[in-house]
mmCIF file of C-alpha atoms in Angstrom:
data_model
loop_
_atom_site.group_PDB
_atom_site.id
_atom_site.type_symbol
_atom_site.label_atom_id
_atom_site.label_comp_id
_atom_site.label_asym_id
_atom_site.label_seq_id
_atom_site.Cartn_x
_atom_site.Cartn_y
_atom_site.Cartn_z
ATOM 1 C CA MET A 981 -157.258 -13.618 135.450
ATOM 2 C CA LYS A 982 -155.724 -10.079 133.456
ATOM 3 C CA LYS A 983 -154.384 -9.895 130.055
ATOM 4 C CA LEU A 984 -150.918 -11.083 129.586
ATOM 5 C CA LYS A 985 -148.592 -8.203 130.406
ATOM 6 C CA ASN A 986 -146.137 -8.073 127.810
ATOM 7 C CA ASP A 987 -142.807 -9.406 130.157
ATOM 8 C CA ASP A 988 -145.022 -12.878 130.461
ATOM 9 C CA MET A 989 -145.298 -13.479 126.724
ATOM 10 C CA MET A 990 -141.140 -12.827 126.279
ATOM 11 C CA GLY A 991 -140.641 -14.879 129.619
ATOM 12 C CA TYR A 992 -143.022 -17.867 127.583
ATOM 13 C CA LEU A 993 -141.361 -17.393 124.416
ATOM 14 C CA ASP A 994 -137.889 -18.007 125.979
ATOM 15 C CA GLY A 995 -138.921 -20.568 128.585
ATOM 16 C CA THR A 996 -137.952 -18.595 132.082
ATOM 17 C CA LEU A 997 -140.811 -19.010 133.282
ATOM 18 C CA ASP A 998 -141.471 -20.511 136.483
ATOM 19 C CA ALA A 999 -143.775 -23.859 136.115
ATOM 20 C CA ALA A 1000 -146.805 -22.099 138.066
ATOM 21 C CA ARG A 1001 -146.007 -19.135 136.222
ATOM 22 C CA LEU A 1002 -146.166 -21.025 133.314
ATOM 23 C CA ALA A 1003 -149.447 -23.078 132.913
ATOM 24 C CA GLU A 1004 -151.311 -20.101 134.605
ATOM 25 C CA VAL A 1005 -149.828 -18.625 131.259
ATOM 26 C CA GLU A 1006 -150.974 -21.726 129.319
ATOM 27 C CA ALA A 1007 -154.214 -21.794 131.206
ATOM 28 C CA TYR A 1008 -154.818 -18.049 129.964
ATOM 29 C CA LEU A 1009 -153.948 -19.202 126.609
ATOM 30 C CA GLN A 1010 -157.096 -21.568 126.882
ATOM 31 C CA THR A 1011 -159.746 -18.798 127.113
ATOM 32 C CA ASP A 1012 -157.736 -16.234 124.527
ATOM 33 C CA ALA A 1013 -157.628 -17.175 120.894
ATOM 34 C CA GLU A 1014 -155.698 -13.812 119.706
ATOM 35 C CA ASP A 1015 -153.157 -13.733 122.214
ATOM 36 C CA ALA A 1016 -152.916 -16.690 122.182
ATOM 37 C CA ARG A 1017 -152.506 -16.668 118.340
ATOM 38 C CA LEU A 1018 -149.911 -14.194 118.478
ATOM 39 C CA LEU A 1019 -148.048 -16.044 120.703
ATOM 40 C CA ALA A 1020 -147.890 -18.616 117.688
ATOM 41 C CA ASP A 1021 -146.882 -16.367 115.239
ATOM 42 C CA MET A 1022 -143.695 -14.756 117.428
ATOM 43 C CA LYS A 1023 -142.759 -18.541 118.341
ATOM 44 C CA LEU A 1024 -142.896 -19.325 114.478
ATOM 45 C CA ALA A 1025 -141.112 -16.529 113.947
ATOM 46 C CA MET A 1026 -138.057 -17.035 115.933
ATOM 47 C CA ASN A 1027 -137.527 -20.921 115.209
ATOM 48 C CA GLU A 1028 -137.592 -19.365 111.595
ATOM 49 C CA LEU A 1029 -135.209 -16.499 112.781
ATOM 50 C CA HIS A 1030 -133.465 -19.542 114.532
ATOM 51 C CA ALA A 1031 -133.358 -21.500 111.097
ATOM 52 C CA TRP A 1032 -131.978 -19.184 109.198
ATOM 53 C CA ASP A 1033 -128.344 -19.027 110.084
ATOM 54 C CA GLU A 1034 -128.453 -22.910 109.691
ATOM 55 C CA ALA A 1035 -129.907 -22.236 106.064
ATOM 56 C CA GLU A 1036 -127.595 -20.027 104.662
ATOM 57 C CA PRO A 1037 -124.243 -19.663 107.063
ATOM 58 C CA VAL A 1038 -122.219 -16.860 106.938
ATOM 59 C CA ARG A 1039 -119.127 -17.293 106.155
ATOM 60 C CA VAL A 1040 -115.852 -14.674 105.894
ATOM 61 C CA SER A 1041 -113.843 -14.840 102.467
ATOM 62 C CA ASP A 1042 -110.813 -16.538 102.619
ATOM 63 C CA ASN A 1043 -109.301 -12.479 101.664
ATOM 64 C CA PHE A 1044 -110.923 -11.248 104.288
ATOM 65 C CA TRP A 1045 -107.700 -11.216 106.840
ATOM 66 C CA PRO A 1046 -105.028 -10.385 104.183
ATOM 67 C CA ALA A 1047 -107.283 -7.717 102.527
ATOM 68 C CA LEU A 1048 -108.042 -6.043 105.924
ATOM 69 C CA ARG A 1049 -103.814 -6.646 106.637
ATOM 70 C CA ASP A 1050 -103.132 -4.288 104.251
ATOM 71 C CA LYS A 1051 -105.003 -1.920 105.190
ATOM 72 C CA LEU A 1052 -104.405 -1.596 108.867
ATOM 73 C CA PRO A 1053 -103.788 2.027 109.872
ATOM 74 C CA GLN A 1054 -100.101 2.357 111.864
ATOM 75 C CA ARG A 1055 -100.038 0.036 114.354
ATOM 76 C CA PRO A 1056 -101.763 0.806 117.922
ATOM 77 C CA GLN A 1057 -99.394 2.206 120.071
ATOM 78 C CA ARG A 1058 -99.546 1.845 123.544
ATOM 79 C CA SER A 1059 -99.156 4.897 125.290
ATOM 80 C CA TRP A 1060 -96.605 5.343 128.412
ATOM 81 C CA LEU A 1061 -99.255 5.165 131.320
ATOM 82 C CA ARG A 1062 -100.267 1.862 129.448
ATOM 83 C CA GLY A 1063 -97.579 0.538 129.014
ATOM 84 C CA ALA A 1064 -95.616 0.752 132.555
ATOM 85 C CA SER A 1065 -99.208 -0.699 134.066
ATOM 86 C CA ALA A 1066 -99.124 -3.634 132.421
ATOM 87 C CA GLN A 1067 -95.450 -4.061 132.464
ATOM 88 C CA LEU A 1068 -95.545 -3.711 136.741
ATOM 89 C CA SER A 1069 -98.613 -5.453 135.963
ATOM 90 C CA ALA A 1070 -97.789 -8.957 134.497
ATOM 91 C CA TRP A 1071 -94.743 -8.356 136.996
ATOM 92 C CA LEU A 1072 -97.173 -8.811 139.779
ATOM 93 C CA TRP A 1073 -98.747 -11.254 138.837
ATOM 94 C CA PRO A 1074 -99.374 -13.191 136.346
ATOM 95 C CA ALA A 1075 -102.215 -14.041 134.027
ATOM 96 C CA HIS A 1076 -104.164 -16.533 134.786
ATOM 97 C CA SER A 1077 -101.975 -16.824 137.585
ATOM 98 C CA PRO A 1078 -104.317 -18.950 141.252
ATOM 99 C CA LEU A 1079 -103.293 -14.641 142.889
ATOM 100 C CA ARG A 1080 -103.852 -12.897 140.367
ATOM 101 C CA LEU A 1081 -107.900 -12.085 142.483
ATOM 102 C CA SER A 1082 -105.826 -11.934 146.139
ATOM 103 C CA ALA A 1083 -103.569 -9.905 144.669
ATOM 104 C CA ARG A 1084 -105.960 -7.524 143.467
ATOM 105 C CA VAL A 1085 -107.505 -7.386 146.413
ATOM 106 C CA ALA A 1086 -105.035 -6.766 148.506
ATOM 107 C CA ALA A 1087 -103.521 -4.280 146.509
ATOM 108 C CA ILE A 1088 -106.992 -1.963 146.549
ATOM 109 C CA ALA A 1089 -107.263 -2.820 150.827
ATOM 110 C CA VAL A 1090 -104.173 -0.807 150.713
ATOM 111 C CA PHE A 1091 -105.110 1.429 149.119
ATOM 112 C CA VAL A 1092 -108.206 2.377 150.853
ATOM 113 C CA ALA A 1093 -105.879 2.328 154.311
ATOM 114 C CA LEU A 1094 -103.084 4.661 153.192
ATOM 115 C CA ALA A 1095 -106.107 6.880 151.410
ATOM 116 C CA ALA A 1096 -108.137 6.963 154.760
ATOM 117 C CA SER A 1097 -105.033 6.819 156.359
ATOM 118 C CA PHE A 1098 -104.337 10.624 154.402
ATOM 119 C CA LEU A 1099 -108.165 12.206 154.320
ATOM 120 C CA SER A 1100 -108.779 11.482 158.034
ATOM 121 C CA PRO A 1101 -110.875 14.322 159.964
ATOM 122 C CA LYS A 1102 -108.415 14.422 162.017
ATOM 123 C CA ASP A 1103 -106.303 15.619 159.180
ATOM 124 C CA ALA A 1104 -108.646 17.587 158.286
ATOM 125 C CA VAL A 1105 -109.362 19.881 161.228
ATOM 126 C CA ARG A 1106 -105.637 20.076 161.972
ATOM 127 C CA ASN A 1107 -105.288 21.053 158.088
ATOM 128 C CA THR A 1108 -107.488 24.388 158.756
ATOM 129 C CA HIS A 1109 -104.601 25.433 161.080
ATOM 130 C CA ALA A 1110 -102.007 24.207 159.164
ATOM 131 C CA THR A 1111 -101.939 27.579 157.321
ATOM 132 C CA GLU A 1112 -98.535 29.939 157.555
ATOM 133 C CA LEU A 1113 -97.903 33.090 156.901
ATOM 134 C CA THR A 1114 -95.102 34.408 154.589
ATOM 135 C CA SER A 1115 -92.193 36.714 155.324
ATOM 136 C CA ALA A 1116 -93.670 38.728 153.351
ATOM 137 C CA ASP A 1117 -96.917 39.058 155.998
ATOM 138 C CA LYS A 1118 -94.705 38.666 158.696
ATOM 139 C CA THR A 1119 -93.031 41.754 158.070
ATOM 140 C CA PHE A 1120 -95.662 43.505 157.465
ATOM 141 C CA ILE A 1121 -97.687 43.200 160.196
ATOM 142 C CA GLN A 1122 -94.544 43.605 162.193
ATOM 143 C CA GLN A 1123 -94.181 47.310 160.759
ATOM 144 C CA SER A 1124 -97.437 47.967 161.276
ATOM 145 C CA LEU A 1125 -97.651 47.303 165.144
ATOM 146 C CA ALA A 1126 -94.292 49.255 164.826
ATOM 147 C CA ARG A 1127 -95.567 52.472 163.508
ATOM 148 C CA HIS A 1128 -98.742 51.753 165.785
ATOM 149 C CA ASP A 1129 -96.652 51.196 168.571
ATOM 150 C CA ALA A 1130 -95.054 54.915 167.633
ATOM 151 C CA TYR A 1131 -98.593 56.038 166.809
ATOM 152 C CA VAL A 1132 -99.759 55.538 171.046
ATOM 153 C CA THR A 1133 -96.255 56.893 171.861
ATOM 154 C CA SER A 1134 -96.593 60.087 170.223
ATOM 155 C CA GLN A 1135 -100.638 60.651 170.959
ATOM 156 C CA SER A 1136 -99.793 60.475 175.551
ATOM 157 C CA LEU A 1137 -102.220 57.460 176.300
ATOM 158 C CA SER A 1138 -100.826 57.238 179.219
ATOM 159 C CA SER A 1139 -104.719 58.123 180.628
ATOM 160 C CA VAL A 1140 -106.288 56.091 177.794
ATOM 161 C CA LEU A 1141 -104.178 52.670 178.529
ATOM 162 C CA PRO A 1142 -103.516 52.367 181.914
ATOM 163 C CA LEU A 1143 -103.454 48.985 181.532
ATOM 164 C CA ARG A 1144 -100.657 48.494 179.622
ATOM 165 C CA ASN A 1145 -98.548 51.288 181.977
ATOM 166 C CA SER A 1146 -99.716 49.293 184.488
ATOM 167 C CA ASP A 1147 -97.474 45.931 182.892
ATOM 168 C CA GLY A 1148 -94.564 47.990 182.285
ATOM 169 C CA ARG A 1149 -95.093 49.295 179.346
ATOM 170 C CA ASP A 1150 -92.870 51.478 178.127
ATOM 171 C CA GLY A 1151 -94.747 52.627 174.869
ATOM 172 C CA ASP A 1152 -91.403 53.301 172.343
ATOM 173 C CA GLY A 1153 -92.515 51.056 169.673
ATOM 174 C CA ASP A 1154 -90.848 47.586 171.656
ATOM 175 C CA GLY A 1155 -93.988 46.158 172.226
ATOM 176 C CA GLY A 1156 -94.604 45.072 168.296
ATOM 177 C CA ASP A 1157 -93.765 41.460 169.358
ATOM 178 C CA ASP A 1158 -97.410 41.839 171.191
ATOM 179 C CA ASP A 1159 -99.108 39.160 170.025
ATOM 180 C CA GLY A 1160 -101.886 40.732 170.379
ATOM 181 C CA ASP A 1161 -104.296 38.396 172.784
ATOM 182 C CA ASP A 1162 -104.183 40.819 175.271
ATOM 183 C CA TYR A 1163 -104.996 43.578 173.228
ATOM 184 C CA THR A 1164 -107.862 46.037 175.221
ATOM 185 C CA PRO A 1165 -109.026 48.272 172.810
ATOM 186 C CA MET B 1346 -145.670 -26.819 123.440
ATOM 187 C CA VAL B 1347 -141.909 -26.811 124.564
ATOM 188 C CA ALA B 1348 -140.415 -23.063 124.677
ATOM 189 C CA MET B 1349 -136.332 -22.680 123.653
ATOM 190 C CA ALA B 1350 -134.156 -21.043 126.599
ATOM 191 C CA TYR B 1351 -133.605 -18.504 125.657
ATOM 192 C CA PRO B 1352 -131.068 -16.179 126.687
ATOM 193 C CA LYS B 1353 -128.593 -17.977 126.480
ATOM 194 C CA THR B 1354 -124.220 -18.212 127.677
ATOM 195 C CA TRP B 1355 -122.718 -16.482 124.753
ATOM 196 C CA MET B 1356 -119.060 -16.372 125.979
ATOM 197 C CA GLY B 1357 -116.993 -17.168 128.870
ATOM 198 C CA SER B 1358 -114.947 -15.551 130.790
ATOM 199 C CA GLU B 1359 -111.908 -17.734 129.995
ATOM 200 C CA GLU B 1360 -112.289 -16.549 126.731
ATOM 201 C CA ALA B 1361 -113.127 -12.804 127.641
ATOM 202 C CA ASP B 1362 -109.770 -13.525 129.291
ATOM 203 C CA ASN B 1363 -107.616 -14.596 126.038
ATOM 204 C CA ASP B 1364 -109.624 -11.380 124.382
ATOM 205 C CA MET B 1365 -107.291 -9.193 126.274
ATOM 206 C CA ALA B 1366 -104.795 -10.673 126.388
ATOM 207 C CA LEU B 1367 -104.569 -10.558 123.065
ATOM 208 C CA VAL B 1368 -105.254 -7.011 123.372
ATOM 209 C CA GLU B 1369 -102.579 -6.430 124.916
ATOM 210 C CA ARG B 1370 -99.808 -8.795 122.718
ATOM 211 C CA ALA B 1371 -101.582 -6.886 119.582
ATOM 212 C CA LEU B 1372 -100.974 -3.708 121.610
ATOM 213 C CA ASP B 1373 -97.289 -4.689 121.914
ATOM 214 C CA GLN B 1374 -96.729 -4.681 117.949
ATOM 215 C CA ASP B 1375 -97.573 -8.347 118.041
ATOM 216 C CA LEU B 1376 -100.022 -7.996 114.688
ATOM 217 C CA ALA B 1377 -100.175 -11.656 115.650
ATOM 218 C CA ALA B 1378 -102.272 -11.362 118.444
ATOM 219 C CA PHE B 1379 -104.991 -9.091 116.731
ATOM 220 C CA GLU B 1380 -105.218 -11.592 113.600
ATOM 221 C CA ALA B 1381 -106.185 -14.000 117.035
ATOM 222 C CA LEU B 1382 -109.356 -11.677 117.389
ATOM 223 C CA VAL B 1383 -109.709 -11.223 113.684
ATOM 224 C CA ALA B 1384 -110.141 -14.972 113.201
ATOM 225 C CA ARG B 1385 -112.396 -15.037 115.978
ATOM 226 C CA TYR B 1386 -115.266 -13.361 115.791
ATOM 227 C CA GLN B 1387 -115.048 -12.271 111.909
ATOM 228 C CA ASN B 1388 -117.874 -14.371 111.297
ATOM 229 C CA ARG B 1389 -119.919 -13.567 114.142
ATOM 230 C CA ILE B 1390 -119.364 -9.573 113.082
ATOM 231 C CA ILE B 1391 -119.977 -10.586 109.359
ATOM 232 C CA ALA B 1392 -122.666 -12.818 109.274
ATOM 233 C CA TYR B 1393 -124.431 -9.965 112.054
ATOM 234 C CA ALA B 1394 -124.263 -7.511 109.446
ATOM 235 C CA ALA B 1395 -125.297 -9.762 106.292
ATOM 236 C CA ARG B 1396 -128.628 -9.541 108.403
ATOM 237 C CA MET B 1397 -128.271 -6.160 109.196
ATOM 238 C CA LEU B 1398 -127.704 -4.883 105.814
ATOM 239 C CA ASN B 1399 -128.533 -7.877 104.364
ATOM 240 C CA ASP B 1400 -126.265 -7.841 101.994
ATOM 241 C CA HIS B 1401 -122.842 -10.194 101.753
ATOM 242 C CA ASP B 1402 -120.385 -7.891 99.971
ATOM 243 C CA GLU B 1403 -121.579 -5.084 102.239
ATOM 244 C CA ALA B 1404 -121.172 -6.635 105.113
ATOM 245 C CA GLU B 1405 -117.254 -6.951 104.581
ATOM 246 C CA ASP B 1406 -116.693 -4.575 103.942
ATOM 247 C CA VAL B 1407 -118.491 -3.233 106.864
ATOM 248 C CA ALA B 1408 -116.733 -6.308 108.787
ATOM 249 C CA GLN B 1409 -113.159 -5.312 107.717
ATOM 250 C CA GLU B 1410 -113.822 -1.496 108.548
ATOM 251 C CA VAL B 1411 -115.012 -2.530 112.415
ATOM 252 C CA PHE B 1412 -111.493 -4.568 112.660
ATOM 253 C CA ILE B 1413 -109.997 -1.864 111.615
ATOM 254 C CA LYS B 1414 -111.487 0.966 112.982
ATOM 255 C CA ALA B 1415 -111.101 -1.152 116.332
ATOM 256 C CA TYR B 1416 -107.477 -2.329 115.401
ATOM 257 C CA ARG B 1417 -107.156 2.227 115.554
ATOM 258 C CA SER B 1418 -108.271 2.829 119.534
ATOM 259 C CA LEU B 1419 -106.807 -0.561 120.541
ATOM 260 C CA GLU B 1420 -105.903 1.672 122.997
ATOM 261 C CA SER B 1421 -109.021 3.192 124.465
ATOM 262 C CA PHE B 1422 -110.144 -0.190 124.876
ATOM 263 C CA ARG B 1423 -110.729 -0.402 128.789
ATOM 264 C CA ALA B 1424 -112.054 -3.734 129.392
ATOM 265 C CA GLU B 1425 -114.770 -3.211 131.138
ATOM 266 C CA SER B 1426 -117.107 -4.289 128.666
ATOM 267 C CA SER B 1427 -115.504 -8.079 126.402
ATOM 268 C CA PHE B 1428 -114.212 -7.237 123.510
ATOM 269 C CA SER B 1429 -116.444 -9.213 121.152
ATOM 270 C CA THR B 1430 -119.494 -6.240 123.062
ATOM 271 C CA TRP B 1431 -116.964 -3.459 122.239
ATOM 272 C CA LEU B 1432 -116.971 -4.704 118.449
ATOM 273 C CA TYR B 1433 -120.262 -5.364 118.164
ATOM 274 C CA ARG B 1434 -121.044 -1.582 119.741
ATOM 275 C CA ILE B 1435 -118.499 -0.401 116.385
ATOM 276 C CA ALA B 1436 -120.300 -2.975 114.199
ATOM 277 C CA THR B 1437 -124.354 -1.375 115.686
ATOM 278 C CA ASN B 1438 -123.128 1.968 114.387
ATOM 279 C CA LEU B 1439 -121.594 1.168 110.919
ATOM 280 C CA CYS B 1440 -124.170 -0.451 110.071
ATOM 281 C CA ILE B 1441 -126.626 1.903 111.389
ATOM 282 C CA ASP B 1442 -124.373 5.006 109.621
ATOM 283 C CA ARG B 1443 -124.555 1.818 106.431
ATOM 284 C CA ALA B 1444 -128.778 1.634 106.295
ATOM 285 C CA ARG B 1445 -129.273 6.167 106.902
ATOM 286 C CA LYS B 1446 -127.134 6.309 103.669
ATOM 287 C CA ARG B 1447 -128.821 3.508 101.998
ATOM 288 C CA LYS B 1448 -131.943 6.092 102.530
ATOM 289 C CA ARG B 1449 -130.922 9.466 101.651
ATOM 290 C CA SER B 1450 -129.950 7.360 98.673
ATOM 291 C CA PRO B 1451 -131.594 5.749 95.506
ATOM 292 C CA GLN B 1452 -133.586 2.735 96.975
ATOM 293 C CA GLN B 1453 -132.898 -0.402 96.357
ATOM 294 C CA ALA B 1454 -135.681 -3.226 95.704
ATOM 295 C CA TYR B 1455 -135.416 -5.601 97.734
ATOM 296 C CA SER B 1456 -135.504 -9.018 95.516
ATOM 297 C CA LEU B 1457 -137.246 -11.581 96.795
ATOM 298 C CA ASP B 1458 -135.309 -14.578 93.660
ATOM 299 C CA GLU B 1459 -131.989 -13.402 93.962
ATOM 300 C CA PRO B 1460 -130.020 -14.569 95.816
ATOM 301 C CA PHE B 1461 -128.856 -13.813 99.182
ATOM 302 C CA ASP B 1462 -125.284 -14.262 98.583
ATOM 303 C CA LYS B 1463 -125.247 -13.528 95.042
ATOM 304 C CA GLU B 1464 -122.319 -15.832 93.957
ATOM 305 C CA GLU B 1465 -123.094 -19.462 93.906
ATOM 306 C CA GLU B 1466 -119.729 -20.530 95.888
ATOM 307 C CA ARG B 1467 -120.674 -17.978 99.280
ATOM 308 C CA GLY B 1468 -124.291 -20.413 99.334
ATOM 309 C CA GLY B 1469 -127.256 -18.972 97.819
ATOM 310 C CA ARG B 1470 -130.136 -19.452 98.995
ATOM 311 C CA ASP B 1471 -131.574 -22.612 100.799
ATOM 312 C CA VAL B 1472 -133.542 -23.696 98.385
ATOM 313 C CA PRO B 1473 -136.374 -26.298 99.322
ATOM 314 C CA ASP B 1474 -136.359 -29.650 98.076
ATOM 315 C CA LEU B 1475 -139.647 -29.986 96.053
ATOM 316 C CA THR B 1476 -140.104 -33.804 95.493
ATOM 317 C CA GLN B 1477 -141.031 -35.290 98.850
ATOM 318 C CA GLU B 1478 -143.471 -32.910 99.979
ATOM 319 C CA PRO B 1479 -144.411 -30.183 97.283
ATOM 320 C CA SER B 1480 -146.644 -27.988 98.717
ATOM 321 C CA ARG B 1481 -144.681 -27.533 102.101
ATOM 322 C CA GLY B 1482 -141.575 -27.051 100.298
ATOM 323 C CA VAL B 1483 -143.005 -23.902 98.674
ATOM 324 C CA GLU B 1484 -145.376 -21.904 101.379
ATOM 325 C CA ARG B 1485 -142.110 -23.173 103.644
ATOM 326 C CA GLU B 1486 -139.963 -20.461 101.401
ATOM 327 C CA GLU B 1487 -142.317 -18.307 101.083
ATOM 328 C CA LEU B 1488 -141.860 -18.159 104.599
ATOM 329 C CA ARG B 1489 -138.831 -16.978 104.771
ATOM 330 C CA GLN B 1490 -138.459 -14.818 102.344
ATOM 331 C CA GLN B 1491 -141.931 -13.102 104.443
ATOM 332 C CA VAL B 1492 -138.950 -13.472 107.373
ATOM 333 C CA ARG B 1493 -135.406 -12.156 105.522
ATOM 334 C CA LEU B 1494 -137.970 -8.861 104.217
ATOM 335 C CA THR B 1495 -139.589 -8.428 107.672
ATOM 336 C CA VAL B 1496 -136.559 -8.326 109.159
ATOM 337 C CA ALA B 1497 -135.097 -5.689 106.498
ATOM 338 C CA GLU B 1498 -137.925 -3.224 106.529
ATOM 339 C CA MET B 1499 -137.816 -3.385 110.003
ATOM 340 C CA PRO B 1500 -136.545 -0.093 111.517
ATOM 341 C CA ASP B 1501 -133.189 -0.248 112.790
ATOM 342 C CA LYS B 1502 -132.941 -0.671 116.622
ATOM 343 C CA LEU B 1503 -135.680 -3.313 116.760
ATOM 344 C CA ARG B 1504 -133.572 -4.754 114.252
ATOM 345 C CA ALA B 1505 -130.108 -4.970 115.311
ATOM 346 C CA VAL B 1506 -132.063 -6.694 118.606
ATOM 347 C CA LEU B 1507 -133.577 -9.171 116.998
ATOM 348 C CA VAL B 1508 -130.398 -9.996 115.380
ATOM 349 C CA MET B 1509 -128.627 -10.203 118.568
ATOM 350 C CA CYS B 1510 -130.842 -12.346 120.308
ATOM 351 C CA ASP B 1511 -132.703 -14.742 117.861
ATOM 352 C CA ILE B 1512 -130.371 -14.547 115.467
ATOM 353 C CA GLN B 1513 -126.659 -14.885 117.157
ATOM 354 C CA GLY B 1514 -128.154 -15.901 120.183
ATOM 355 C CA MET B 1515 -125.984 -13.465 122.347
ATOM 356 C CA ALA B 1516 -128.054 -12.937 126.454
ATOM 357 C CA TYR B 1517 -129.543 -9.531 126.868
ATOM 358 C CA GLU B 1518 -127.175 -8.398 128.456
ATOM 359 C CA GLN B 1519 -124.563 -8.706 126.987
ATOM 360 C CA ILE B 1520 -127.419 -6.985 124.030
ATOM 361 C CA ALA B 1521 -127.934 -3.818 126.386
ATOM 362 C CA GLN B 1522 -123.998 -3.263 127.147
ATOM 363 C CA THR B 1523 -123.646 -3.420 123.450
ATOM 364 C CA LEU B 1524 -126.305 -1.171 122.373
ATOM 365 C CA GLY B 1525 -126.228 0.777 125.846
ATOM 366 C CA CYS B 1526 -129.477 1.078 126.889
ATOM 367 C CA PRO B 1527 -131.429 -0.790 130.162
ATOM 368 C CA ILE B 1528 -132.309 -4.141 129.603
ATOM 369 C CA GLY B 1529 -135.435 -3.207 130.176
ATOM 370 C CA THR B 1530 -135.057 -1.721 127.277
ATOM 371 C CA VAL B 1531 -134.011 -5.030 125.028
ATOM 372 C CA LYS B 1532 -136.584 -6.601 125.551
ATOM 373 C CA SER B 1533 -139.255 -4.046 124.591
ATOM 374 C CA ARG B 1534 -137.699 -3.424 121.795
ATOM 375 C CA LEU B 1535 -137.109 -7.365 120.565
ATOM 376 C CA PHE B 1536 -140.870 -7.603 121.806
ATOM 377 C CA HIS B 1537 -141.686 -5.233 119.638
ATOM 378 C CA ALA B 1538 -139.733 -6.991 116.585
ATOM 379 C CA ARG B 1539 -141.182 -10.849 117.371
ATOM 380 C CA ALA B 1540 -144.843 -8.969 117.551
ATOM 381 C CA ASP B 1541 -144.320 -7.257 113.545
ATOM 382 C CA LEU B 1542 -143.061 -10.254 113.111
ATOM 383 C CA ALA B 1543 -145.651 -12.397 113.899
ATOM 384 C CA ARG B 1544 -148.923 -10.035 112.860
ATOM 385 C CA ARG B 1545 -146.125 -9.568 109.107
ATOM 386 C CA LEU B 1546 -146.321 -13.245 108.625
ATOM 387 C CA ARG B 1547 -149.845 -14.088 109.578
ATOM 388 C CA LEU B 1548 -150.654 -11.401 106.769
ATOM 389 C CA ARG B 1549 -149.307 -13.053 104.378
ATOM 390 C CA PRO B 1550 -150.872 -14.673 101.478
#
């Protein structure tokens, strides 16, 4: 068997090795006096530490709380958010209520469902098309189209844009509300 | 050889729930609730600080500071860990700060003759009964003193783990939460602390 690992030694000292591993470690310790002595000394140290509290119990002095109470700063203040949350929580599910865990699970489930419905990919796509123009943008576009139509009319473009004339447009600027889908350069 | 059953369970979930209720009441200006929390943990915190600092009076000072800090920061306690873990974290930081300040100031020699608690009423060192087995009694007392001396001289991080686990019986998980490090680190530090202690005991006269 190879040299003992630290984990094995700790498991041996803590008594957490399974029976098979414990037998292997004990067999190994028969062959390695150095490790066996180290473990024995560690065990002795642990026992001494364990007995320390019993031999010299540390107890608080009688004056501890009165002295502490006098030194305490202003009382802790609960923020309004935490206060409201605690009140709501206490109202919904009192401490030690058997329904407390189920109520929490239900609340989390409702929250997740609502979040999922708001953040679904469908909504995400819809939202990307939902950008609306401001009235200033609309005015600017209308004015630009009107000026463009006026320019086209002034330049007598009948030969350049036969399609628009064939559609019956007179090019007097009324086409400003054209949505531009049939624009042909 | 029978191994001790470490790590053992240190605190039940019912006690933790109760702590939270007391914290909530303390936040609602109920000083009696905070007093109940202090009464519940004062001995453990003082014992921890006493083993860390090797001085009972300073341990009481530190414990007072721990509870004052906890009281002041009660609003920020989020119950991500248990209240006791939170207290131990504060205590560990304060003990390490004190130990660093000591190192900067002129070193006080550790007297093996001086009673641990200084004041008789708090219980001095355990005096062995030498009437029955004189040589064994002396040997045992020497062993105890060597253990205390070695623990006092250990690096803070090793000492903290050793005190929490082998003296106070805290579980690895809780020590890891207190120190904010992985369980593997706790085990590693504990192994080195135990091995160091074992080697020092082996070298004793």
